[in-house]
Coordinates of N, CA and C in Angstrom, one line a residue:
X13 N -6.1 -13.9 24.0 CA -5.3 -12.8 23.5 C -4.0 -13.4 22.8
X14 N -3.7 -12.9 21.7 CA -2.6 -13.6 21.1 C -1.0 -12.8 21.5
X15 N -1.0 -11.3 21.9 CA 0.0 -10.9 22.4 C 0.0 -9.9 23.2
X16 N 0.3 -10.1 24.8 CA 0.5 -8.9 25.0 C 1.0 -7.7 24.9
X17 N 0.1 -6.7 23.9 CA 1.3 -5.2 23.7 C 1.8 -4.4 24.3
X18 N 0.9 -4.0 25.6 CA 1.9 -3.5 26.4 C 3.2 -4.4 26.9
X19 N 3.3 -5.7 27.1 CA 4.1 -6.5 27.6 C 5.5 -6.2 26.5
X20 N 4.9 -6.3 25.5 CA 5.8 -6.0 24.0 C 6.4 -4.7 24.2
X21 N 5.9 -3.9 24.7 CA 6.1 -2.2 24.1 C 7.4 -2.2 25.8
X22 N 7.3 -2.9 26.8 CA 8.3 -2.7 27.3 C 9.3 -3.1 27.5
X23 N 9.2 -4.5 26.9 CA 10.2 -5.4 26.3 C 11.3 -4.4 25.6
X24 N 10.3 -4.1 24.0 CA 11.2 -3.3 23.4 C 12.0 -2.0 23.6
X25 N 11.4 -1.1 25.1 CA 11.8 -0.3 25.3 C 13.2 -0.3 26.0
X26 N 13.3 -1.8 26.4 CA 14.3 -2.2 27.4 C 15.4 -2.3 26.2
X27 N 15.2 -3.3 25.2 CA 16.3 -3.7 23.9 C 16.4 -2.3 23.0
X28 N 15.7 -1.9 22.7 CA 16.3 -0.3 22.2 C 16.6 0.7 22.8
X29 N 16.4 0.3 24.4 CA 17.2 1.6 25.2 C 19.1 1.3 25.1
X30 N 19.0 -0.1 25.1 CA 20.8 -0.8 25.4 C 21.2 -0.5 23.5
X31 N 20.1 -0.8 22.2 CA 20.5 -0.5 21.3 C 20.8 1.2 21.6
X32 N 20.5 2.0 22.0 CA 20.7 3.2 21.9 C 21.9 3.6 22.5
X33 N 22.2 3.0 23.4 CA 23.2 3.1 24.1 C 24.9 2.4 23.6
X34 N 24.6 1.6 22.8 CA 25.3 0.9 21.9 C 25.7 1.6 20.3
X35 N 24.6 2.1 20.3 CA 25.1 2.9 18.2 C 24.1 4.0 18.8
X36 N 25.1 5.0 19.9 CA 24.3 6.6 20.1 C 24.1 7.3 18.4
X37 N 25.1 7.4 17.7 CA 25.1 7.9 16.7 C 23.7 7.6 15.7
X38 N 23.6 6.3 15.0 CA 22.8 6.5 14.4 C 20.7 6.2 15.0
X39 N 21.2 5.6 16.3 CA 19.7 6.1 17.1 C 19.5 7.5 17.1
X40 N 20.4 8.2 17.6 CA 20.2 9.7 17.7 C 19.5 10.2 16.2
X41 N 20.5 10.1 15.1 CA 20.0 9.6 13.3 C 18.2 9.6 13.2
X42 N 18.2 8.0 14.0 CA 16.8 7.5 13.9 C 15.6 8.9 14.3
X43 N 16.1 9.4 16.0 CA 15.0 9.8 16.9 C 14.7 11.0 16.0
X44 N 15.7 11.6 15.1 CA 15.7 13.0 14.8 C 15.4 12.9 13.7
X45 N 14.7 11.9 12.7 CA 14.3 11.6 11.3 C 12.7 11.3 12.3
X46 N 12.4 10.3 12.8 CA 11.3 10.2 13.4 C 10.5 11.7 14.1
X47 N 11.2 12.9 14.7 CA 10.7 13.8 15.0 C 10.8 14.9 13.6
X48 N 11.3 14.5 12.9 CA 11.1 15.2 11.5 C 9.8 15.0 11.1
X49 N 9.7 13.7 10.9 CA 8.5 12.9 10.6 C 7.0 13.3 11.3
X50 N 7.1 13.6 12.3 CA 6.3 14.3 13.0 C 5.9 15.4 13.0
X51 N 6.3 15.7 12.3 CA 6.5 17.5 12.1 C 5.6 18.1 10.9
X52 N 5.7 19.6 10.4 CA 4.9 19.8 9.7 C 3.5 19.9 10.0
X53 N 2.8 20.4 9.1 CA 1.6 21.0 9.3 C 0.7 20.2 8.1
X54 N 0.5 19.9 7.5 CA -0.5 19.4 6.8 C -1.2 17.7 7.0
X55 N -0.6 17.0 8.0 CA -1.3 16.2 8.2 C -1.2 16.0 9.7
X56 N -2.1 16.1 10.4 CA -2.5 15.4 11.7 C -1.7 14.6 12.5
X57 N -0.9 14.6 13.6 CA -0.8 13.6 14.8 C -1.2 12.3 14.5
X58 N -2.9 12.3 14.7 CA -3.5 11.5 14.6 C -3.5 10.2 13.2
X59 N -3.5 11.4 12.3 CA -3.1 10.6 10.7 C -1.8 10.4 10.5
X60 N -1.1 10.9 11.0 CA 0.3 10.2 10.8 C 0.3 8.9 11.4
X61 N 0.3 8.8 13.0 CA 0.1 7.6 13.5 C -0.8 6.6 12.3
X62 N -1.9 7.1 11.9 CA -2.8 5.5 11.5 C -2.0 5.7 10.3
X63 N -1.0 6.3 9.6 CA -0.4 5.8 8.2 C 0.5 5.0 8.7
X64 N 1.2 5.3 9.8 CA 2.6 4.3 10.1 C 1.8 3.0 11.1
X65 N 0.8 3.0 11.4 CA -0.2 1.9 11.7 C -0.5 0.8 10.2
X66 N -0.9 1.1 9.9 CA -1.3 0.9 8.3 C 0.1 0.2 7.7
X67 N 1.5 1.1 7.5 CA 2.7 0.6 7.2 C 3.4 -0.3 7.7
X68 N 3.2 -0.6 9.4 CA 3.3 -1.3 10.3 C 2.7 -2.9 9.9
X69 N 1.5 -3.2 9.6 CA 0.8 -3.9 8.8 C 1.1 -4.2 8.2
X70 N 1.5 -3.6 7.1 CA 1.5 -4.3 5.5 C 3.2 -4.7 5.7
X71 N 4.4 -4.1 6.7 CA 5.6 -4.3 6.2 C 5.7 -5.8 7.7
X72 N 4.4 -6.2 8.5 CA 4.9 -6.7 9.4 C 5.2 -7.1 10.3
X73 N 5.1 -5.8 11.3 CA 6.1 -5.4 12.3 C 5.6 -5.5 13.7
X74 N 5.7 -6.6 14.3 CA 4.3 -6.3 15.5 C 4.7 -4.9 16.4
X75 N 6.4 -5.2 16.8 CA 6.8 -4.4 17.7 C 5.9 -2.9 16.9
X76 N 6.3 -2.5 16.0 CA 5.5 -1.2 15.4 C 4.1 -0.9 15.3
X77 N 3.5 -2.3 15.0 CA 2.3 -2.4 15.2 C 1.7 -1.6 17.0
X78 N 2.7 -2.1 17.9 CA 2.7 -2.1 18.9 C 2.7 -0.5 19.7
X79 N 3.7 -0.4 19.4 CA 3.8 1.3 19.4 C 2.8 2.5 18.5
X80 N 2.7 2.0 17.4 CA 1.7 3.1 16.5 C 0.2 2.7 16.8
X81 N -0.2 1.5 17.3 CA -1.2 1.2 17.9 C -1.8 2.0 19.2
X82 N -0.8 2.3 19.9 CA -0.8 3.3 21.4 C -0.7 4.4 21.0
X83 N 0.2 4.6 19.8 CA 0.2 6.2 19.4 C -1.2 7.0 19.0
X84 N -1.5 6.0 17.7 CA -2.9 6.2 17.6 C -4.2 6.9 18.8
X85 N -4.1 6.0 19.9 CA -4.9 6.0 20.8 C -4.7 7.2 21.4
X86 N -3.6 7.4 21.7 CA -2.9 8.3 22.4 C -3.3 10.0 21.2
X87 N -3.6 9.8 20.4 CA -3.7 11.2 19.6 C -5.2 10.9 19.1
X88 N -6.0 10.3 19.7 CA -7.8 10.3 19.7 C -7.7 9.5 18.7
X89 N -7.9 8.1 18.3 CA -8.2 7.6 16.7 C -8.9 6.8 17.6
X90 N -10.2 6.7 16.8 CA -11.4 5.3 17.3 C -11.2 4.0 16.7
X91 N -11.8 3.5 17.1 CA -11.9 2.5 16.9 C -12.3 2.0 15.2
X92 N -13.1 2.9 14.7 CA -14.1 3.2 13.8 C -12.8 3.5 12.3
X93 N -11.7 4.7 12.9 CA -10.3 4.8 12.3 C -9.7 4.0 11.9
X94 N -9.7 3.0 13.3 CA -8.6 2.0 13.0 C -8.7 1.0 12.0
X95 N -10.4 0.3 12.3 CA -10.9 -0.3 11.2 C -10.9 0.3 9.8
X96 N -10.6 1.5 9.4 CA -10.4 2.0 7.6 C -9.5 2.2 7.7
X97 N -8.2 2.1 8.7 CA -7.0 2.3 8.5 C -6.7 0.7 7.9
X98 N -6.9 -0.4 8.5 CA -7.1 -1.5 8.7 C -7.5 -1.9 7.0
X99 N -8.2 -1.7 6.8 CA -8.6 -1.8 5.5 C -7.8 -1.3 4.5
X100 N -7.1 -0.3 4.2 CA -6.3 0.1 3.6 C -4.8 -0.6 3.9
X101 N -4.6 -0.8 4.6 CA -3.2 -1.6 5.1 C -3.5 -2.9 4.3
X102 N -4.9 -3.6 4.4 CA -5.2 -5.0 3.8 C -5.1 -4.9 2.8
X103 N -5.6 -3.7 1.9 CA -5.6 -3.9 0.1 C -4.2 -3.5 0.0
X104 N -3.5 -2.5 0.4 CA -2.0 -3.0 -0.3 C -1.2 -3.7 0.5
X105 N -1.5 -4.4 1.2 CA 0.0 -5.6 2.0 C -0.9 -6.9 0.9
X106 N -2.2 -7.3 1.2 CA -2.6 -8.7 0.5 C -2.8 -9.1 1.9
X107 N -2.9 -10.3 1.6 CA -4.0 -11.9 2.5 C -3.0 -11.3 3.4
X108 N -1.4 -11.4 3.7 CA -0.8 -11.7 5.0 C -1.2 -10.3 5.7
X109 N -1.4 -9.3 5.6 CA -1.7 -8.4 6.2 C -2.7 -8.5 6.6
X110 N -3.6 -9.3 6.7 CA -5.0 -9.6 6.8 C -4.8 -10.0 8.4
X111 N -3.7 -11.0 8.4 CA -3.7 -11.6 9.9 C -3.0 -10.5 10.8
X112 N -2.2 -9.8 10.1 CA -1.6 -8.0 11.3 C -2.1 -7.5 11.3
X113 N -3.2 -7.3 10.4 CA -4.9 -6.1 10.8 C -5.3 -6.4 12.3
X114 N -6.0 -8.0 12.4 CA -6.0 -8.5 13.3 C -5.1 -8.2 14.7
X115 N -4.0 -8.2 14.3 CA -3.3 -7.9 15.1 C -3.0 -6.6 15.9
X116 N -3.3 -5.7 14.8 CA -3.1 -4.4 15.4 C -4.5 -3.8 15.8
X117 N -5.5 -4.7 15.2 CA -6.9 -4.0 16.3 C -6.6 -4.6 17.3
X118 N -6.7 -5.5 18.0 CA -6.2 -6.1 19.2 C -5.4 -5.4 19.8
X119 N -3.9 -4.7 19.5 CA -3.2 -4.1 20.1 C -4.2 -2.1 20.5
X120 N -5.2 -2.5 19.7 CA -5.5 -1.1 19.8 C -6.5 -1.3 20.3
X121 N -7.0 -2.3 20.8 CA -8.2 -2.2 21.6 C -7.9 -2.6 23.1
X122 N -6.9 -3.0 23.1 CA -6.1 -3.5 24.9 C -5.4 -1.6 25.3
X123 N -4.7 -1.2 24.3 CA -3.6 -0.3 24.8 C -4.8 1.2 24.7
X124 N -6.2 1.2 23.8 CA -7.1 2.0 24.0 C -8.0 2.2 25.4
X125 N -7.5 0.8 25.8 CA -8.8 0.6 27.2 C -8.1 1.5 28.7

């Protein structure tokens, strides 16, 4: 296994709880643009997660990978999802997104189990 995600996902929960506590203002900013984000009616839980899965990829991000990876799971996406989410994240990030595809089925196959 190249990383543990859950190990990651509590790491970061530890460093963005002291960031939050540190710049309340614009974390607060953050949580209430992210629950915007969530919001609305025309796309799915589920499909939101595998788009910011997908953006997570192409921009990168393991820690994100990490979280939208669980999120996914957490709002029913198969395995079968993840792999055409996966594929779309490859054709527009290119070759380096190739190796955080990788990365984020792994995180979605540990944090799915």
């Amino acid at each position: 296994m190249i990383e543990d995600w859950r190990e990651l996902i509590e790491g970061m929960n530890g460093g963005v709880r002291t960031l939050r506590h540190g710049a309340p203002d614009i974390m607060k900013s953050f949580s209430d643009m992210a629950r915007a984000a969530h919001g609305g009616d025309a796309l799915d839980g589920k499909t939101k997660e595998l788009i910011a899965l997908a953006i997570s990829v192409a921009t990168r991000c393991s820690p994100c990978i990490a979280y939208h990876a669980e999120g996914a799971a957490k709002k029913g996406a198969n395995r079968e999802e993840i792999l055409e989410t996966m594929a779309t994240a490859i054709y527009m990030g290119a070759g380096p997104s190739v190796m955080y595809a990788a990365h984020a089925l792994e995180a979605f196959d540990e944090l799915a189990a």
